[in-house]
Amino acid sequence: MSQSTIPHSPFRVIDLIRKKRDGGALSDAEIGYLVDDYTKGDVPDYQIAAWLMAVVLRGMTREETTALTHSMLHSGEVLDLAFLPEKKVDKHSTGGVGDKTSLVLAPLVAAGGLYVPMISGRGLGHTGGTLDKLESIPGFRVGLSVAEFHRVLKACGTSMIGQTEKIAPADRKLYALRDVTGTVESPYLICASIMSKKLAEGTDALVLDVKTGSGAFMKKEEDAIYLAELMVETGERMGKKMAALITDMDQPLGRYVGNALEVVEVLEVLCGEGPGDLRDLCHELAAWMFLLGGSVGSIDEGKQPSEKLIRSGEALAKFREMVKLQDGDPRAIDDPARLPQAKNKVDVTSPYTGYVQSIQCERAGTACVILGGGRERKEDSVDPAVGFVLHKKVGDTVASGDPLCTIHYNSEALASRARTILLESFTISDQAPAKQRPMVHRVISKSGEKK
Ligand code: URA
């Protein structure tokens, strides 16, 4: 009698679905089996969809979350950056409107002597994406091969690219399924999805900027804290130095929203100018990157190189160098008029006199998407030139007829829709708003400051 050549799995998917459905915890081996066999195509979508829904409803233990992250991470290529002589450190934001800090931080921290290997994403929903912003620089290539990524990193200390086909393929499959089965909204699944991609880039330390407020995915602060704690603990269990800052996304960050417009504001910050909220957040995040990278012993100490590297022009020079190495036009760094420009501009004016009480940030982000600056569908291309520049932010006084913002547009019809949404996003009232919360609401880190 011949022996069967079909390998026997030690598990039955139906048993694992039932176990999670009934509130049990899966072992590392069970989770590894589900992820590996789903990635290979050996488990059908309908069974994984049922298991994902059970996770949404029942949650996961910390051990299960780590096992899921580990399996998703090792479903593909994990970059080995051991050939670089200094520590590798990165930052990840959960997404916001006008959040362009990555473009400041990568060159800034690299200019300070650490390596910053950054694999980023595109705009999602009403939020902007680092890759779309970088691609507004004429010629800039985000689709480098791993060999090119290594070469740029070695040459200038930082490189910013998109996820390759080979990085965390399990996440690509699982995310697409979650997107159509109502299973995106689980902190455990979000944690594993983000961390598996970020840890694949070979970083030693990761600073998370977890946004909360009307423009964030985690609108409630307690949800942002829960996710931040989960990601910090998962990263630490996997041997990484971690910190998470819970930061404000109740209005757009800085004044510029839109891909090329945000690059202009990045250049302002790298020249020591730009709006205070954006500058302060960049210095805070850079200080945490320097601390986790071991270059300084405290956050206060970490802000010193951050400020100095901007004053001296070294951070700007590093950005120019990276742009050149990734085939971007370095002349755009010194002459932003070379960045894509919208054909038309129009002011949105205030109908009232008073104080800006709030700016509904998700709506403001949606206005940018409608202008063409983001994607309505995954396959849409973005218009790099469009967006808006805010003239008033929360707490500012405004007189009737004052411009609240200026829309940069290429289509009258889209500008008209965006204008209505932007106007609706502002609340103007007679009363000054309550004192605003600081930009950084809370920090979660066991790595702590060395005193
Ligand atoms: N971003 C990701 O990369 N994954 C999620 O699950 C949610 C947001």
Tab-separated table of C-alpha atoms and ligand atoms in Angstrom:
chain	number	residue	atom	x	y	z
A	1	MET	CA	0.000	0.000	0.000
A	2	SER	CA	1.437	3.410	-0.981
A	3	GLN	CA	1.622	6.184	1.596
A	4	SER	CA	-0.320	9.395	1.002
A	5	THR	CA	1.907	12.304	-0.115
A	6	ILE	CA	-0.623	14.889	1.091
A	7	PRO	CA	0.834	16.520	4.210
A	8	HIS	CA	-1.525	16.299	7.155
A	9	SER	CA	-2.241	19.534	8.934
A	10	PRO	CA	-2.396	19.154	12.701
A	11	PHE	CA	-5.383	21.558	12.753
A	12	ARG	CA	-8.836	21.879	11.239
A	13	VAL	CA	-9.780	25.470	10.366
A	14	ILE	CA	-13.350	24.903	11.558
A	15	ASP	CA	-12.039	24.018	15.046
A	16	LEU	CA	-9.971	27.226	15.173
A	17	ILE	CA	-12.955	29.346	14.100
A	18	ARG	CA	-15.124	27.707	16.789
A	19	LYS	CA	-12.452	28.171	19.421
A	20	LYS	CA	-12.253	31.929	18.773
A	21	ARG	CA	-16.035	32.210	18.386
A	22	ASP	CA	-16.420	30.719	21.871
A	23	GLY	CA	-13.902	33.125	23.402
A	24	GLY	CA	-10.864	30.851	23.524
A	25	ALA	CA	-7.266	31.830	22.852
A	26	LEU	CA	-5.387	30.273	19.931
A	27	SER	CA	-1.844	29.001	20.346
A	28	ASP	CA	1.126	30.388	18.388
A	29	ALA	CA	1.090	27.241	16.232
A	30	GLU	CA	-2.631	27.563	15.470
A	31	ILE	CA	-2.298	31.215	14.457
A	32	GLY	CA	0.832	30.436	12.422
A	33	TYR	CA	-1.048	27.704	10.594
A	34	LEU	CA	-4.000	29.975	9.738
A	35	VAL	CA	-1.777	32.786	8.426
A	36	ASP	CA	0.617	30.542	6.461
A	37	ASP	CA	-2.062	28.445	4.824
A	38	TYR	CA	-4.245	31.450	4.017
A	39	THR	CA	-1.269	33.248	2.431
A	40	LYS	CA	-0.503	30.140	0.337
A	41	GLY	CA	-4.143	29.971	-0.787
A	42	ASP	CA	-4.877	26.719	1.074
A	43	VAL	CA	-7.601	28.179	3.321
A	44	PRO	CA	-10.596	29.830	1.614
A	45	ASP	CA	-11.593	33.476	2.165
A	46	TYR	CA	-14.938	32.516	3.754
A	47	GLN	CA	-13.268	30.623	6.582
A	48	ILE	CA	-10.746	33.365	7.320
A	49	ALA	CA	-13.550	35.950	7.134
A	50	ALA	CA	-15.463	33.993	9.802
A	51	TRP	CA	-12.357	33.798	11.986
A	52	LEU	CA	-11.658	37.556	11.516
A	53	MET	CA	-15.213	38.381	12.603
A	54	ALA	CA	-14.780	36.164	15.661
A	55	VAL	CA	-11.607	38.158	16.477
A	56	VAL	CA	-13.486	41.464	16.079
A	57	LEU	CA	-16.190	40.257	18.483
A	58	ARG	CA	-14.072	38.291	20.977
A	59	GLY	CA	-10.721	40.122	20.866
A	60	MET	CA	-7.300	38.584	21.318
A	61	THR	CA	-4.860	38.124	24.151
A	62	ARG	CA	-1.499	39.908	24.017
A	63	GLU	CA	0.144	36.563	23.221
A	64	GLU	CA	-2.221	35.961	20.306
A	65	THR	CA	-1.639	39.507	18.994
A	66	THR	CA	2.119	38.953	19.089
A	67	ALA	CA	1.775	35.563	17.372
A	68	LEU	CA	-0.401	37.084	14.641
A	69	THR	CA	2.066	39.956	14.104
A	70	HIS	CA	4.968	37.493	14.011
A	71	SER	CA	3.276	35.208	11.466
A	72	MET	CA	2.256	38.121	9.233
A	73	LEU	CA	5.763	39.627	9.451
A	74	HIS	CA	7.387	36.316	8.465
A	75	SER	CA	4.898	35.655	5.663
A	76	GLY	CA	7.358	37.588	3.471
A	77	GLU	CA	10.742	39.225	3.302
A	78	VAL	CA	12.190	40.747	6.500
A	79	LEU	CA	14.961	43.178	5.638
A	80	ASP	CA	18.290	42.652	7.326
A	81	LEU	CA	20.015	45.988	7.892
A	82	ALA	CA	22.752	44.617	10.137
A	83	PHE	CA	25.335	45.859	7.609
A	84	LEU	CA	24.587	49.453	8.669
A	85	PRO	CA	26.898	50.508	11.499
A	86	GLU	CA	24.458	52.647	13.572
A	87	LYS	CA	21.033	52.082	15.114
A	88	LYS	CA	17.996	52.033	12.835
A	89	VAL	CA	14.936	53.946	13.990
A	90	ASP	CA	11.613	54.787	12.363
A	91	LYS	CA	8.354	56.587	13.048
A	92	HIS	CA	4.829	55.560	12.067
A	93	SER	CA	1.695	57.679	12.169
A	94	THR	CA	-1.788	56.178	12.287
A	95	GLY	CA	-2.831	58.844	9.779
A	96	GLY	CA	-4.225	62.318	9.786
A	97	VAL	CA	-4.904	65.459	7.772
A	98	GLY	CA	-1.896	67.658	6.965
A	99	ASP	CA	0.373	65.162	8.737
A	100	LYS	CA	3.651	65.590	6.900
A	101	THR	CA	6.038	64.897	9.795
A	102	SER	CA	7.666	61.835	8.142
A	103	LEU	CA	9.145	64.029	5.411
A	104	VAL	CA	10.778	66.234	8.060
A	105	LEU	CA	11.822	63.454	10.442
A	106	ALA	CA	13.540	61.040	8.046
A	107	PRO	CA	16.205	63.532	6.873
A	108	LEU	CA	16.397	65.268	10.257
A	109	VAL	CA	17.141	62.129	12.266
A	110	ALA	CA	19.457	60.772	9.554
A	111	ALA	CA	21.378	64.059	9.682
A	112	GLY	CA	21.795	63.328	13.413
A	113	GLY	CA	23.653	60.073	12.660
A	114	LEU	CA	20.937	57.395	12.975
A	115	TYR	CA	19.598	55.372	10.060
A	116	VAL	CA	15.964	55.875	9.139
A	117	PRO	CA	14.632	53.077	6.889
A	118	MET	CA	11.084	54.206	6.142
A	119	ILE	CA	8.477	52.089	4.369
A	120	SER	CA	5.314	54.161	4.072
A	121	GLY	CA	1.819	54.005	2.664
A	122	ARG	CA	-0.528	55.950	0.419
A	123	GLY	CA	-3.498	58.049	1.449
A	124	LEU	CA	-6.290	56.100	3.127
A	125	GLY	CA	-9.834	57.507	3.317
A	126	HIS	CA	-9.710	61.191	4.265
A	127	THR	CA	-6.033	61.034	5.330
A	128	GLY	CA	-2.989	61.822	3.223
A	129	GLY	CA	-0.151	59.399	2.474
A	130	THR	CA	3.608	59.918	2.646
A	131	LEU	CA	4.194	58.218	-0.728
A	132	ASP	CA	1.740	60.516	-2.523
A	133	LYS	CA	3.465	63.556	-1.000
A	134	LEU	CA	6.929	62.345	-2.018
A	135	GLU	CA	5.743	61.592	-5.551
A	136	SER	CA	4.731	65.216	-5.987
A	137	ILE	CA	8.474	65.970	-6.165
A	138	PRO	CA	9.195	65.661	-9.910
A	139	GLY	CA	10.946	62.359	-10.699
A	140	PHE	CA	10.977	61.006	-7.116
A	141	ARG	CA	10.807	57.188	-7.095
A	142	VAL	CA	9.186	55.414	-4.143
A	143	GLY	CA	9.260	51.996	-5.853
A	144	LEU	CA	12.914	51.147	-5.205
A	145	SER	CA	14.089	47.531	-5.167
A	146	VAL	CA	15.461	46.229	-1.873
A	147	ALA	CA	18.998	46.553	-3.276
A	148	GLU	CA	18.369	50.202	-4.186
A	149	PHE	CA	16.807	50.849	-0.772
A	150	HIS	CA	19.975	49.455	0.872
A	151	ARG	CA	22.181	51.586	-1.384
A	152	VAL	CA	20.332	54.845	-0.645
A	153	LEU	CA	20.239	54.073	3.086
A	154	LYS	CA	23.958	53.380	3.156
A	155	ALA	CA	24.770	56.489	1.142
A	156	CYS	CA	22.687	59.060	2.989
A	157	GLY	CA	21.233	57.440	6.116
A	158	THR	CA	17.617	57.447	5.048
A	159	SER	CA	15.400	56.183	2.266
A	160	MET	CA	11.625	56.427	1.924
A	161	ILE	CA	9.832	53.792	-0.154
A	162	GLY	CA	6.513	51.959	-0.537
A	163	GLN	CA	5.672	48.424	0.548
A	164	THR	CA	7.123	45.915	-1.947
A	165	GLU	CA	5.209	42.833	-3.165
A	166	LYS	CA	7.366	40.674	-0.926
A	167	ILE	CA	6.849	42.533	2.363
A	168	ALA	CA	4.123	41.090	4.606
A	169	PRO	CA	2.043	39.470	1.805
A	170	ALA	CA	-0.289	38.042	4.469
A	171	ASP	CA	-1.280	41.595	5.408
A	172	ARG	CA	-2.067	42.499	1.819
A	173	LYS	CA	-4.451	39.526	1.529
A	174	LEU	CA	-5.947	39.885	4.980
A	175	TYR	CA	-6.422	43.666	4.663
A	176	ALA	CA	-8.281	43.288	1.351
A	177	LEU	CA	-10.580	40.715	2.979
A	178	ARG	CA	-11.105	42.834	6.117
A	179	ASP	CA	-11.973	45.813	3.939
A	180	VAL	CA	-15.015	43.997	2.480
A	181	THR	CA	-16.140	41.999	5.534
A	182	GLY	CA	-16.498	44.738	8.151
A	183	THR	CA	-13.452	43.515	10.061
A	184	VAL	CA	-11.048	46.456	9.809
A	185	GLU	CA	-12.103	47.869	13.175
A	186	SER	CA	-10.266	45.667	15.611
A	187	PRO	CA	-7.284	47.023	17.553
A	188	TYR	CA	-5.670	43.551	17.478
A	189	LEU	CA	-5.957	43.253	13.701
A	190	ILE	CA	-4.879	46.886	13.167
A	191	CYS	CA	-1.882	46.344	15.456
A	192	ALA	CA	-0.740	43.193	13.621
A	193	SER	CA	-1.307	44.824	10.226
A	194	ILE	CA	0.731	47.954	11.011
A	195	MET	CA	3.451	46.278	13.052
A	196	SER	CA	4.067	43.416	10.591
A	197	LYS	CA	4.784	45.947	7.824
A	198	LYS	CA	6.866	48.266	9.984
A	199	LEU	CA	8.987	45.539	11.575
A	200	ALA	CA	9.750	44.055	8.131
A	201	GLU	CA	11.899	47.102	7.374
A	202	GLY	CA	14.573	45.988	9.846
A	203	THR	CA	14.343	48.850	12.348
A	204	ASP	CA	15.677	48.561	15.938
A	205	ALA	CA	13.268	51.117	17.370
A	206	LEU	CA	9.906	52.559	16.399
A	207	VAL	CA	8.137	55.731	17.528
A	208	LEU	CA	4.390	55.626	16.962
A	209	ASP	CA	2.356	58.786	16.467
A	210	VAL	CA	-1.153	57.640	17.359
A	211	LYS	CA	-3.622	60.328	16.343
A	212	THR	CA	-6.855	61.061	18.143
A	213	GLY	CA	-9.649	63.559	17.409
A	214	SER	CA	-12.031	64.446	14.597
A	215	GLY	CA	-9.483	63.811	11.827
A	216	ALA	CA	-8.112	60.526	13.212
A	217	PHE	CA	-9.259	56.949	12.661
A	218	MET	CA	-9.320	56.575	16.473
A	219	LYS	CA	-11.703	59.412	17.276
A	220	LYS	CA	-11.964	58.514	20.960
A	221	GLU	CA	-8.881	59.018	23.075
A	222	GLU	CA	-9.389	55.777	25.012
A	223	ASP	CA	-9.370	53.815	21.731
A	224	ALA	CA	-6.144	55.535	20.652
A	225	ILE	CA	-4.523	54.721	24.012
A	226	TYR	CA	-5.637	51.080	23.828
A	227	LEU	CA	-4.189	50.668	20.322
A	228	ALA	CA	-0.979	52.495	21.297
A	229	GLU	CA	-0.440	50.255	24.335
A	230	LEU	CA	-1.071	47.171	22.246
A	231	MET	CA	1.425	48.217	19.558
A	232	VAL	CA	4.083	49.226	22.094
A	233	GLU	CA	3.769	45.928	23.944
A	234	THR	CA	3.746	43.875	20.729
A	235	GLY	CA	6.857	45.664	19.419
A	236	GLU	CA	8.646	45.178	22.750
A	237	ARG	CA	7.748	41.474	22.820
A	238	MET	CA	9.423	41.284	19.408
A	239	GLY	CA	12.595	42.861	20.723
A	240	LYS	CA	12.118	46.437	19.519
A	241	LYS	CA	12.469	49.667	21.466
A	242	MET	CA	9.069	51.327	21.318
A	243	ALA	CA	7.290	54.535	22.276
A	244	ALA	CA	3.861	55.875	21.324
A	245	LEU	CA	2.744	59.495	21.481
A	246	ILE	CA	-0.997	60.142	21.555
A	247	THR	CA	-1.296	63.363	19.560
A	248	ASP	CA	-4.008	65.778	18.584
A	249	MET	CA	-5.832	65.476	15.259
A	250	ASP	CA	-8.819	67.687	16.072
A	251	GLN	CA	-7.765	70.078	13.306
A	252	PRO	CA	-5.317	69.715	10.399
A	253	LEU	CA	-1.649	69.701	11.370
A	254	GLY	CA	0.085	72.842	10.094
A	255	ARG	CA	-1.601	75.006	7.489
A	256	TYR	CA	-1.082	73.172	4.187
A	257	VAL	CA	-3.159	70.173	3.093
A	258	GLY	CA	-2.513	68.508	-0.284
A	259	ASN	CA	0.484	66.646	-1.651
A	260	ALA	CA	2.781	69.278	-3.225
A	261	LEU	CA	1.472	71.941	-0.809
A	262	GLU	CA	2.566	69.779	2.118
A	263	VAL	CA	6.035	69.397	0.616
A	264	VAL	CA	6.235	73.214	0.556
A	265	GLU	CA	5.437	73.288	4.283
A	266	VAL	CA	8.005	70.536	4.956
A	267	LEU	CA	10.629	72.701	3.255
A	268	GLU	CA	9.585	75.643	5.434
A	269	VAL	CA	10.067	73.545	8.585
A	270	LEU	CA	13.421	72.228	7.354
A	271	CYS	CA	14.428	75.898	6.866
A	272	GLY	CA	13.489	76.686	10.501
A	273	GLU	CA	10.160	78.295	9.604
A	274	GLY	CA	6.617	76.948	9.236
A	275	PRO	CA	3.780	76.747	11.749
A	276	GLY	CA	4.450	76.178	15.447
A	277	ASP	CA	2.247	73.075	15.901
A	278	LEU	CA	4.017	71.203	13.122
A	279	ARG	CA	7.492	72.317	14.206
A	280	ASP	CA	6.852	71.375	17.848
A	281	LEU	CA	5.525	67.923	16.939
A	282	CYS	CA	8.499	67.268	14.639
A	283	HIS	CA	10.958	68.196	17.426
A	284	GLU	CA	9.082	66.040	19.935
A	285	LEU	CA	9.027	62.989	17.638
A	286	ALA	CA	12.657	63.513	16.583
A	287	ALA	CA	13.677	63.683	20.260
A	288	TRP	CA	11.966	60.324	20.877
A	289	MET	CA	13.697	58.835	17.832
A	290	PHE	CA	17.084	60.067	19.127
A	291	LEU	CA	16.274	58.705	22.601
A	292	LEU	CA	15.213	55.247	21.405
A	293	GLY	CA	18.154	55.202	18.993
A	294	GLY	CA	20.455	55.714	21.978
A	295	SER	CA	21.979	59.040	20.865
A	296	VAL	CA	20.632	61.012	23.842
A	297	GLY	CA	19.523	60.298	27.414
A	298	SER	CA	16.343	62.364	27.603
A	299	ILE	CA	13.696	64.066	25.505
A	300	ASP	CA	14.994	67.523	26.412
A	301	GLU	CA	18.447	66.448	25.320
A	302	GLY	CA	16.968	65.017	22.106
A	303	LYS	CA	15.402	68.343	21.136
A	304	GLN	CA	18.816	69.998	21.030
A	305	PRO	CA	20.249	68.112	18.027
A	306	SER	CA	16.847	68.340	16.377
A	307	GLU	CA	16.826	72.149	16.571
A	308	LYS	CA	20.515	72.463	15.751
A	309	LEU	CA	20.317	70.265	12.626
A	310	ILE	CA	17.556	72.455	11.266
A	311	ARG	CA	19.331	75.733	12.146
A	312	SER	CA	22.541	74.567	10.488
A	313	GLY	CA	20.781	73.485	7.278
A	314	GLU	CA	22.039	69.888	7.669
A	315	ALA	CA	18.523	68.418	7.781
A	316	LEU	CA	17.545	70.268	4.589
A	317	ALA	CA	20.794	69.150	2.895
A	318	LYS	CA	19.985	65.543	3.870
A	319	PHE	CA	16.511	65.829	2.338
A	320	ARG	CA	18.021	67.214	-0.889
A	321	GLU	CA	20.521	64.326	-0.934
A	322	MET	CA	17.807	61.680	-0.489
A	323	VAL	CA	15.619	63.284	-3.174
A	324	LYS	CA	18.549	63.222	-5.605
A	325	LEU	CA	19.427	59.584	-4.802
A	326	GLN	CA	15.816	58.569	-5.454
A	327	ASP	CA	15.816	60.354	-8.836
A	328	GLY	CA	13.804	63.381	-7.666
A	329	ASP	CA	14.619	66.871	-8.952
A	330	PRO	CA	16.752	68.435	-6.181
A	331	ARG	CA	16.129	71.901	-7.660
A	332	ALA	CA	12.548	71.644	-6.332
A	333	ILE	CA	13.981	71.642	-2.809
A	334	ASP	CA	15.464	75.106	-3.255
A	335	ASP	CA	12.770	76.415	-5.571
A	336	PRO	CA	9.314	75.077	-4.557
A	337	ALA	CA	7.836	76.813	-7.630
A	338	ARG	CA	9.155	73.734	-9.477
A	339	LEU	CA	6.635	71.563	-7.583
A	340	PRO	CA	3.271	70.957	-9.303
A	341	GLN	CA	1.047	74.053	-9.125
A	342	ALA	CA	-2.744	74.118	-9.408
A	343	LYS	CA	-4.162	76.279	-12.193
A	344	ASN	CA	-6.534	78.222	-9.959
A	345	LYS	CA	-6.980	79.465	-6.410
A	346	VAL	CA	-10.052	80.700	-4.586
A	347	ASP	CA	-10.600	81.936	-1.032
A	348	VAL	CA	-13.266	80.487	1.260
A	349	THR	CA	-14.421	83.452	3.329
A	350	SER	CA	-16.075	83.565	6.723
A	351	PRO	CA	-19.775	84.462	6.784
A	352	TYR	CA	-19.478	85.505	10.452
A	353	THR	CA	-17.377	87.475	12.883
A	354	GLY	CA	-16.119	85.658	15.978
A	355	TYR	CA	-13.675	82.931	16.969
A	356	VAL	CA	-12.865	79.716	15.166
A	357	GLN	CA	-14.403	77.260	17.647
A	358	SER	CA	-13.482	74.060	15.761
A	359	ILE	CA	-12.520	72.657	12.358
A	360	GLN	CA	-14.113	69.265	11.691
A	361	CYS	CA	-10.944	67.633	10.535
A	362	GLU	CA	-12.290	64.555	8.731
A	363	ARG	CA	-14.472	66.816	6.598
A	364	ALA	CA	-11.515	69.067	5.820
A	365	GLY	CA	-9.527	65.979	4.737
A	366	THR	CA	-12.452	64.830	2.604
A	367	ALA	CA	-12.467	68.217	0.839
A	368	CYS	CA	-8.880	67.548	-0.243
A	369	VAL	CA	-9.828	64.062	-1.509
A	370	ILE	CA	-12.720	65.578	-3.497
A	371	LEU	CA	-10.362	68.095	-5.110
A	372	GLY	CA	-8.388	65.082	-6.387
A	373	GLY	CA	-5.656	65.164	-3.739
A	374	GLY	CA	-6.657	61.720	-2.404
A	375	ARG	CA	-8.375	58.611	-3.702
A	376	GLU	CA	-12.105	57.870	-3.776
A	377	ARG	CA	-11.228	54.355	-5.035
A	378	LYS	CA	-8.020	52.376	-4.614
A	379	GLU	CA	-7.168	52.546	-8.312
A	380	ASP	CA	-7.630	56.350	-8.626
A	381	SER	CA	-4.592	58.504	-9.313
A	382	VAL	CA	-4.022	61.658	-7.255
A	383	ASP	CA	-3.596	65.228	-8.448
A	384	PRO	CA	-0.392	66.356	-6.718
A	385	ALA	CA	-1.105	70.082	-7.061
A	386	VAL	CA	-4.497	70.499	-5.387
A	387	GLY	CA	-5.444	71.090	-1.758
A	388	PHE	CA	-5.938	74.060	0.521
A	389	VAL	CA	-4.026	76.454	2.753
A	390	LEU	CA	-5.597	77.367	6.083
A	391	HIS	CA	-5.458	81.019	7.151
A	392	LYS	CA	-7.387	80.484	10.395
A	393	LYS	CA	-7.055	77.754	12.957
A	394	VAL	CA	-8.910	76.944	16.170
A	395	GLY	CA	-8.864	79.894	18.591
A	396	ASP	CA	-8.137	82.553	15.922
A	397	THR	CA	-10.402	85.585	15.655
A	398	VAL	CA	-12.109	86.140	12.339
A	399	ALA	CA	-14.136	88.970	10.794
A	400	SER	CA	-16.965	88.419	8.357
A	401	GLY	CA	-15.429	88.256	4.855
A	402	ASP	CA	-11.966	87.190	6.065
A	403	PRO	CA	-10.464	84.254	4.181
A	404	LEU	CA	-10.616	81.052	6.234
A	405	CYS	CA	-8.589	79.127	3.665
A	406	THR	CA	-7.509	79.204	0.027
A	407	ILE	CA	-8.410	76.288	-2.242
A	408	HIS	CA	-5.860	75.292	-4.931
A	409	TYR	CA	-7.796	73.527	-7.692
A	410	ASN	CA	-7.831	72.277	-11.260
A	411	SER	CA	-11.589	71.706	-11.680
A	412	GLU	CA	-14.323	74.307	-11.022
A	413	ALA	CA	-16.916	71.620	-10.239
A	414	LEU	CA	-14.689	69.879	-7.685
A	415	ALA	CA	-13.658	73.202	-6.132
A	416	SER	CA	-17.295	74.121	-5.669
A	417	ARG	CA	-17.992	70.835	-3.780
A	418	ALA	CA	-14.827	71.204	-1.715
A	419	ARG	CA	-15.719	74.821	-0.869
A	420	THR	CA	-19.084	73.770	0.598
A	421	ILE	CA	-17.460	71.029	2.683
A	422	LEU	CA	-14.670	73.269	3.928
A	423	LEU	CA	-17.094	76.009	4.905
A	424	GLU	CA	-19.202	73.465	6.806
A	425	SER	CA	-16.125	72.133	8.584
A	426	PHE	CA	-15.543	75.494	10.349
A	427	THR	CA	-17.585	76.434	13.424
A	428	ILE	CA	-17.390	80.161	14.180
A	429	SER	CA	-18.866	81.444	17.430
A	430	ASP	CA	-18.966	84.537	19.654
A	431	GLN	CA	-17.173	82.710	22.459
A	432	ALA	CA	-13.479	81.968	22.463
A	433	PRO	CA	-13.012	78.181	22.534
A	434	ALA	CA	-11.974	76.454	25.754
A	435	LYS	CA	-8.233	76.279	26.297
A	436	GLN	CA	-6.779	73.877	23.758
A	437	ARG	CA	-5.123	70.669	24.832
A	438	PRO	CA	-1.405	70.343	24.160
A	439	MET	CA	-0.391	68.641	20.917
A	440	VAL	CA	0.965	65.599	22.761
A	441	HIS	CA	-1.818	64.255	24.999
A	442	ARG	CA	0.153	61.375	26.470
A	443	VAL	CA	3.252	59.241	25.968
A	444	ILE	CA	3.296	55.459	26.308
A	445	SER	CA	6.736	53.941	26.644
A	446	LYS	CA	8.499	51.510	28.876
A	447	SER	CA	11.788	52.411	27.212
A	448	GLY	CA	11.584	55.601	29.265
A	449	GLU	CA	14.081	58.382	29.665
A	450	LYS	CA	17.503	57.697	31.092
A	451	LYS	CA	17.791	60.058	34.029
B	1	URA	N1	-3.509	50.791	8.539
B	1	URA	C1	-2.969	49.563	8.314
B	1	URA	O1	-1.892	49.445	7.746
B	1	URA	N2	-3.666	48.479	8.758
B	1	URA	C2	-4.841	48.564	9.393
B	1	URA	O2	-5.395	47.543	9.760
B	1	URA	C3	-5.399	49.847	9.610
B	1	URA	C4	-4.696	50.954	9.172
